[in-house]
PDB file of C-alpha atoms in Angstrom:
ATOM      1  CA  UNK A  99      66.414 -39.202 111.862  1.00  0.00           C
ATOM      2  CA  UNK A 100      65.711 -35.612 111.271  1.00  0.00           C
ATOM      3  CA  UNK A 101      67.656 -33.862 108.113  1.00  0.00           C
ATOM      4  CA  UNK A 102      67.762 -30.637 107.064  1.00  0.00           C
ATOM      5  CA  UNK A 103      69.520 -29.398 103.543  1.00  0.00           C
ATOM      6  CA  UNK A 104      70.129 -26.032 103.210  1.00  0.00           C
ATOM      7  CA  UNK A 105      70.661 -24.730  99.779  1.00  0.00           C
ATOM      8  CA  UNK A 106      70.602 -21.847  97.093  1.00  0.00           C
ATOM      9  CA  UNK A 107      73.706 -18.958  99.021  1.00  0.00           C
ATOM     10  CA  UNK A 108      76.162 -18.039  96.119  1.00  0.00           C
ATOM     11  CA  UNK A 109      77.279 -14.881  95.573  1.00  0.00           C
ATOM     12  CA  UNK A 110      75.369 -11.620  95.334  1.00  0.00           C
ATOM     13  CA  UNK A 111      75.411  -7.753  94.242  1.00  0.00           C
ATOM     14  CA  UNK A 112      74.200  -5.432  96.534  1.00  0.00           C
ATOM     15  CA  UNK A 113      69.477  -4.882  96.019  1.00  0.00           C
ATOM     16  CA  UNK A 114      69.910  -8.306  94.761  1.00  0.00           C
ATOM     17  CA  UNK A 115      67.939 -10.730  95.430  1.00  0.00           C
ATOM     18  CA  UNK A 116      67.970 -14.394  96.306  1.00  0.00           C
ATOM     19  CA  UNK A 117      66.273 -17.485  97.499  1.00  0.00           C
ATOM     20  CA  UNK A 118      67.279 -20.142 100.086  1.00  0.00           C
ATOM     21  CA  UNK A 119      66.237 -23.985 100.460  1.00  0.00           C
ATOM     22  CA  UNK A 120      66.160 -26.023 103.595  1.00  0.00           C
ATOM     23  CA  UNK A 121      64.644 -29.904 102.446  1.00  0.00           C
ATOM     24  CA  UNK A 122      63.160 -31.104 105.528  1.00  0.00           C
ATOM     25  CA  UNK A 123      62.318 -34.917 106.266  1.00  0.00           C
ATOM     26  CA  UNK A 124      63.599 -37.289 108.462  1.00  0.00           C
ATOM     27  CA  UNK A 125      59.933 -36.993 110.458  1.00  0.00           C
ATOM     28  CA  UNK A 126      55.974 -37.412 110.119  1.00  0.00           C
ATOM     29  CA  UNK A 127      54.878 -34.865 112.707  1.00  0.00           C
ATOM     30  CA  UNK A 128      52.501 -32.769 110.866  1.00  0.00           C
ATOM     31  CA  UNK A 129      53.426 -28.962 113.625  1.00  0.00           C
ATOM     32  CA  UNK A 130      56.572 -27.916 113.111  1.00  0.00           C
ATOM     33  CA  UNK A 131      58.349 -24.605 112.662  1.00  0.00           C
ATOM     34  CA  UNK A 132      61.145 -24.303 110.424  1.00  0.00           C
ATOM     35  CA  UNK A 133      63.325 -21.559 111.418  1.00  0.00           C
ATOM     36  CA  UNK A 134      66.086 -20.029 108.567  1.00  0.00           C
ATOM     37  CA  UNK A 135      68.730 -17.893 110.941  1.00  0.00           C
ATOM     38  CA  UNK A 136      72.316 -16.583 109.550  1.00  0.00           C
ATOM     39  CA  UNK A 137      75.917 -16.006 111.207  1.00  0.00           C
ATOM     40  CA  UNK A 138      78.595 -13.940 110.220  1.00  0.00           C
ATOM     41  CA  UNK A 139      82.839 -14.371 111.334  1.00  0.00           C
ATOM     42  CA  UNK A 140      83.367 -12.972 113.965  1.00  0.00           C
ATOM     43  CA  UNK A 141      78.920 -12.329 115.241  1.00  0.00           C
ATOM     44  CA  UNK A 142      76.910 -14.219 116.937  1.00  0.00           C
ATOM     45  CA  UNK A 143      73.906 -16.399 115.260  1.00  0.00           C
ATOM     46  CA  UNK A 144      70.726 -14.251 114.369  1.00  0.00           C
ATOM     47  CA  UNK A 145      67.091 -15.435 114.127  1.00  0.00           C
ATOM     48  CA  UNK A 146      65.899 -14.426 111.428  1.00  0.00           C
ATOM     49  CA  UNK A 147      62.945 -15.510 110.077  1.00  0.00           C
ATOM     50  CA  UNK A 148      60.485 -18.255 111.691  1.00  0.00           C
ATOM     51  CA  UNK A 149      57.053 -20.545 109.695  1.00  0.00           C
ATOM     52  CA  UNK A 150      54.548 -22.600 111.440  1.00  0.00           C
ATOM     53  CA  UNK A 151      53.538 -26.150 109.715  1.00  0.00           C
ATOM     54  CA  UNK A 152      49.875 -25.819 111.129  1.00  0.00           C
ATOM     55  CA  UNK A 153      48.760 -22.087 109.852  1.00  0.00           C
ATOM     56  CA  UNK A 154      51.286 -20.984 108.768  1.00  0.00           C
ATOM     57  CA  UNK A 155      52.201 -17.937 110.522  1.00  0.00           C
ATOM     58  CA  UNK A 156      55.285 -16.353 109.624  1.00  0.00           C
ATOM     59  CA  UNK A 157      57.976 -13.825 111.502  1.00  0.00           C
ATOM     60  CA  UNK A 158      60.585 -12.000 110.558  1.00  0.00           C
ATOM     61  CA  UNK A 159      63.432 -10.333 112.656  1.00  0.00           C
ATOM     62  CA  UNK A 160      63.443  -6.372 111.826  1.00  0.00           C
ATOM     63  CA  UNK A 161      67.291  -6.541 110.587  1.00  0.00           C
ATOM     64  CA  UNK A 162      65.373  -7.744 107.546  1.00  0.00           C
ATOM     65  CA  UNK A 163      61.201  -6.827 107.969  1.00  0.00           C
ATOM     66  CA  UNK A 164      59.647  -5.924 104.904  1.00  0.00           C
ATOM     67  CA  UNK A 165      62.395  -7.066 102.672  1.00  0.00           C
ATOM     68  CA  UNK A 166      62.862 -11.012 102.701  1.00  0.00           C
ATOM     69  CA  UNK A 167      59.971 -13.538 102.913  1.00  0.00           C
ATOM     70  CA  UNK A 168      59.140 -16.723 103.756  1.00  0.00           C
ATOM     71  CA  UNK A 169      57.614 -19.428 102.703  1.00  0.00           C
ATOM     72  CA  UNK A 170      56.437 -23.551 102.830  1.00  0.00           C
ATOM     73  CA  UNK A 171      55.156 -26.195 100.103  1.00  0.00           C
ATOM     74  CA  UNK A 172      55.039 -29.343 101.867  1.00  0.00           C
ATOM     75  CA  UNK A 173      58.202 -30.148 103.320  1.00  0.00           C
ATOM     76  CA  UNK A 174      60.859 -27.468 102.012  1.00  0.00           C
ATOM     77  CA  UNK A 175      60.872 -24.106 103.182  1.00  0.00           C
ATOM     78  CA  UNK A 176      62.147 -21.338 101.966  1.00  0.00           C
ATOM     79  CA  UNK A 177      63.485 -17.730 101.746  1.00  0.00           C
ATOM     80  CA  UNK A 178      63.422 -15.312  99.289  1.00  0.00           C
ATOM     81  CA  UNK A 179      65.723 -12.687 100.039  1.00  0.00           C
ATOM     82  CA  UNK A 180      65.494  -8.838  97.739  1.00  0.00           C
ATOM     83  CA  UNK A 181      66.798  -5.762  98.498  1.00  0.00           C
ATOM     84  CA  UNK A 182      70.327  -7.758  99.920  1.00  0.00           C
ATOM     85  CA  UNK A 183      72.791  -5.793 101.390  1.00  0.00           C
ATOM     86  CA  UNK A 184      76.815  -5.945 101.925  1.00  0.00           C
ATOM     87  CA  UNK A 185      75.810  -6.551 105.664  1.00  0.00           C
ATOM     88  CA  UNK A 186      73.364  -9.553 104.524  1.00  0.00           C
ATOM     89  CA  UNK A 187      76.883 -11.200 104.041  1.00  0.00           C
ATOM     90  CA  UNK A 188      76.816 -14.564 106.116  1.00  0.00           C
ATOM     91  CA  UNK A 189      76.531 -18.352 106.501  1.00  0.00           C
ATOM     92  CA  UNK A 190      72.283 -19.151 106.529  1.00  0.00           C
ATOM     93  CA  UNK A 191      70.732 -22.175 108.091  1.00  0.00           C
ATOM     94  CA  UNK A 192      67.269 -23.781 108.769  1.00  0.00           C
ATOM     95  CA  UNK A 193      66.538 -25.141 112.188  1.00  0.00           C
ATOM     96  CA  UNK A 194      63.150 -27.357 112.893  1.00  0.00           C
ATOM     97  CA  UNK A 195      61.441 -26.863 116.212  1.00  0.00           C
ATOM     98  CA  UNK A 196      58.874 -29.920 117.136  1.00  0.00           C
ATOM     99  CA  UNK A 197      57.669 -27.406 120.254  1.00  0.00           C
ATOM    100  CA  UNK A 198      53.585 -27.473 119.140  1.00  0.00           C
ATOM    101  CA  UNK A 199      52.060 -24.076 117.297  1.00  0.00           C
ATOM    102  CA  UNK A 200      50.167 -22.432 120.476  1.00  0.00           C
ATOM    103  CA  UNK A 201      54.510 -21.334 121.081  1.00  0.00           C
ATOM    104  CA  UNK A 202      54.726 -20.036 117.174  1.00  0.00           C
ATOM    105  CA  UNK A 203      57.395 -19.520 116.014  1.00  0.00           C
ATOM    106  CA  UNK A 204      59.385 -18.620 119.929  1.00  0.00           C
ATOM    107  CA  UNK A 205      60.750 -22.381 119.735  1.00  0.00           C
ATOM    108  CA  UNK A 206      63.358 -23.719 120.898  1.00  0.00           C
ATOM    109  CA  UNK A 207      64.890 -25.406 117.618  1.00  0.00           C
ATOM    110  CA  UNK A 208      66.294 -29.170 117.988  1.00  0.00           C
ATOM    111  CA  UNK A 209      67.699 -29.748 115.233  1.00  0.00           C
ATOM    112  CA  UNK A 210      70.053 -28.190 112.717  1.00  0.00           C
ATOM    113  CA  UNK A 211      71.312 -28.170 109.250  1.00  0.00           C
ATOM    114  CA  UNK A 212      74.475 -27.303 107.324  1.00  0.00           C
ATOM    115  CA  UNK A 213      74.465 -23.515 106.086  1.00  0.00           C
ATOM    116  CA  UNK A 214      75.405 -22.379 102.326  1.00  0.00           C
ATOM    117  CA  UNK A 215      77.145 -19.556 102.194  1.00  0.00           C
ATOM    118  CA  UNK A 216      75.060 -16.250 100.975  1.00  0.00           C
ATOM    119  CA  UNK A 217      78.361 -13.201 100.078  1.00  0.00           C
ATOM    120  CA  UNK A 218      76.601 -10.075  98.476  1.00  0.00           C
ATOM    121  CA  UNK A 219      79.354  -7.729  97.423  1.00  0.00           C
ATOM    122  CA  UNK A 220      79.966  -5.681  94.415  1.00  0.00           C
TER     123      UNK A 220
END
Protein backbone atom coordinates (compact mmCIF):
# COMPACT_ATOMS: atom_id res chain seq x y z
CA UNK A 1 0.00 0.00 0.00
CA UNK A 2 1.07 3.58 -0.59
CA UNK A 3 3.17 5.05 2.19
CA UNK A 4 4.90 8.38 2.66
CA UNK A 5 7.27 9.16 5.46
CA UNK A 6 8.46 12.67 6.19
CA UNK A 7 11.53 13.30 8.33
CA UNK A 8 14.20 15.85 9.06
CA UNK A 9 12.32 18.31 11.21
CA UNK A 10 13.78 19.93 14.28
CA UNK A 11 14.59 23.14 16.07
CA UNK A 12 16.48 25.79 14.11
CA UNK A 13 17.28 29.44 14.71
CA UNK A 14 15.81 32.19 12.54
CA UNK A 15 17.86 32.55 9.39
CA UNK A 16 18.95 28.94 9.57
CA UNK A 17 18.40 26.04 7.20
CA UNK A 18 16.86 22.62 7.35
CA UNK A 19 16.27 19.85 4.82
CA UNK A 20 13.21 17.65 5.00
CA UNK A 21 12.90 14.27 3.30
CA UNK A 22 9.83 12.42 2.09
CA UNK A 23 10.23 8.77 1.20
CA UNK A 24 7.44 7.36 -0.96
CA UNK A 25 6.78 3.65 -1.32
CA UNK A 26 4.14 1.08 -2.13
CA UNK A 27 3.38 2.09 -5.71
CA UNK A 28 4.82 1.48 -9.17
CA UNK A 29 3.18 4.26 -11.15
CA UNK A 30 5.80 6.45 -12.68
CA UNK A 31 3.73 9.58 -13.21
CA UNK A 32 2.92 11.31 -9.95
CA UNK A 33 3.30 14.50 -7.99
CA UNK A 34 4.66 14.86 -4.49
CA UNK A 35 3.55 17.87 -2.54
CA UNK A 36 4.74 19.39 0.70
CA UNK A 37 2.28 20.95 3.10
CA UNK A 38 2.48 22.54 6.50
CA UNK A 39 0.09 23.31 9.31
CA UNK A 40 0.78 25.71 12.11
CA UNK A 41 -1.21 25.65 15.36
CA UNK A 42 -4.59 27.26 14.89
CA UNK A 43 -4.12 27.63 11.15
CA UNK A 44 -5.33 25.78 8.11
CA UNK A 45 -3.08 23.42 6.23
CA UNK A 46 -1.06 25.26 3.62
CA UNK A 47 0.32 23.84 0.39
CA UNK A 48 3.89 25.01 -0.04
CA UNK A 49 5.55 23.08 -2.86
CA UNK A 50 5.23 20.31 -5.41
CA UNK A 51 7.38 18.33 -7.82
CA UNK A 52 6.37 16.10 -10.71
CA UNK A 53 8.09 12.78 -11.33
CA UNK A 54 8.03 13.23 -15.10
CA UNK A 55 9.84 16.33 -16.24
CA UNK A 56 10.62 17.52 -12.74
CA UNK A 57 8.25 20.49 -12.91
CA UNK A 58 8.09 22.32 -9.60
CA UNK A 59 5.90 24.93 -7.98
CA UNK A 60 6.05 26.98 -4.80
CA UNK A 61 3.71 29.00 -2.66
CA UNK A 62 4.52 32.70 -2.57
CA UNK A 63 5.25 32.42 1.15
CA UNK A 64 8.30 30.22 0.51
CA UNK A 65 9.36 31.14 -3.02
CA UNK A 66 13.03 32.02 -3.17
CA UNK A 67 13.74 30.42 0.21
CA UNK A 68 12.64 26.80 -0.22
CA UNK A 69 13.75 24.38 -2.91
CA UNK A 70 12.21 21.03 -3.78
CA UNK A 71 14.06 18.17 -5.46
CA UNK A 72 13.69 14.45 -6.07
CA UNK A 73 16.03 11.49 -6.12
CA UNK A 74 14.21 8.33 -7.14
CA UNK A 75 11.53 7.77 -4.51
CA UNK A 76 12.71 10.47 -2.11
CA UNK A 77 11.67 14.10 -2.30
CA UNK A 78 13.64 16.76 -0.46
CA UNK A 79 12.61 20.17 0.73
CA UNK A 80 15.58 22.44 1.32
CA UNK A 81 14.50 25.30 3.56
CA UNK A 82 16.72 28.35 3.86
CA UNK A 83 16.38 31.70 5.59
CA UNK A 84 13.86 30.23 7.97
CA UNK A 85 11.53 32.54 9.84
CA UNK A 86 9.47 32.04 12.98
CA UNK A 87 6.36 31.93 10.82
CA UNK A 88 7.71 28.79 9.14
CA UNK A 89 7.11 26.92 12.38
CA UNK A 90 4.64 24.14 11.62
CA UNK A 91 4.17 20.43 11.14
CA UNK A 92 5.36 19.60 7.64
CA UNK A 93 3.94 16.65 5.76
CA UNK A 94 4.08 15.24 2.25
CA UNK A 95 1.46 13.73 0.01
CA UNK A 96 1.24 12.04 -3.38
CA UNK A 97 -1.11 12.53 -6.29
CA UNK A 98 -1.45 10.18 -9.25
CA UNK A 99 -3.17 12.75 -11.44
CA UNK A 100 -1.42 12.92 -14.78
CA UNK A 101 1.44 15.25 -15.55
CA UNK A 102 -0.85 17.39 -17.71
CA UNK A 103 -2.22 18.82 -14.47
CA UNK A 104 1.19 19.94 -13.30
CA UNK A 105 1.02 20.74 -9.60
CA UNK A 106 -2.67 21.63 -9.66
CA UNK A 107 -3.77 18.24 -8.41
CA UNK A 108 -5.70 16.57 -5.66
CA UNK A 109 -3.53 14.65 -3.24
CA UNK A 110 -4.64 11.13 -2.46
CA UNK A 111 -2.26 9.71 0.10
CA UNK A 112 -0.67 11.47 3.02
CA UNK A 113 2.19 10.75 5.35
CA UNK A 114 2.66 11.70 8.96
CA UNK A 115 4.30 15.03 9.48
CA UNK A 116 7.53 16.23 10.98
CA UNK A 117 7.74 19.21 13.31
CA UNK A 118 9.78 22.24 12.31
CA UNK A 119 10.30 24.89 14.96
CA UNK A 120 12.08 28.14 14.15
CA UNK A 121 13.03 29.93 17.32
CA UNK A 122 15.97 31.60 18.99
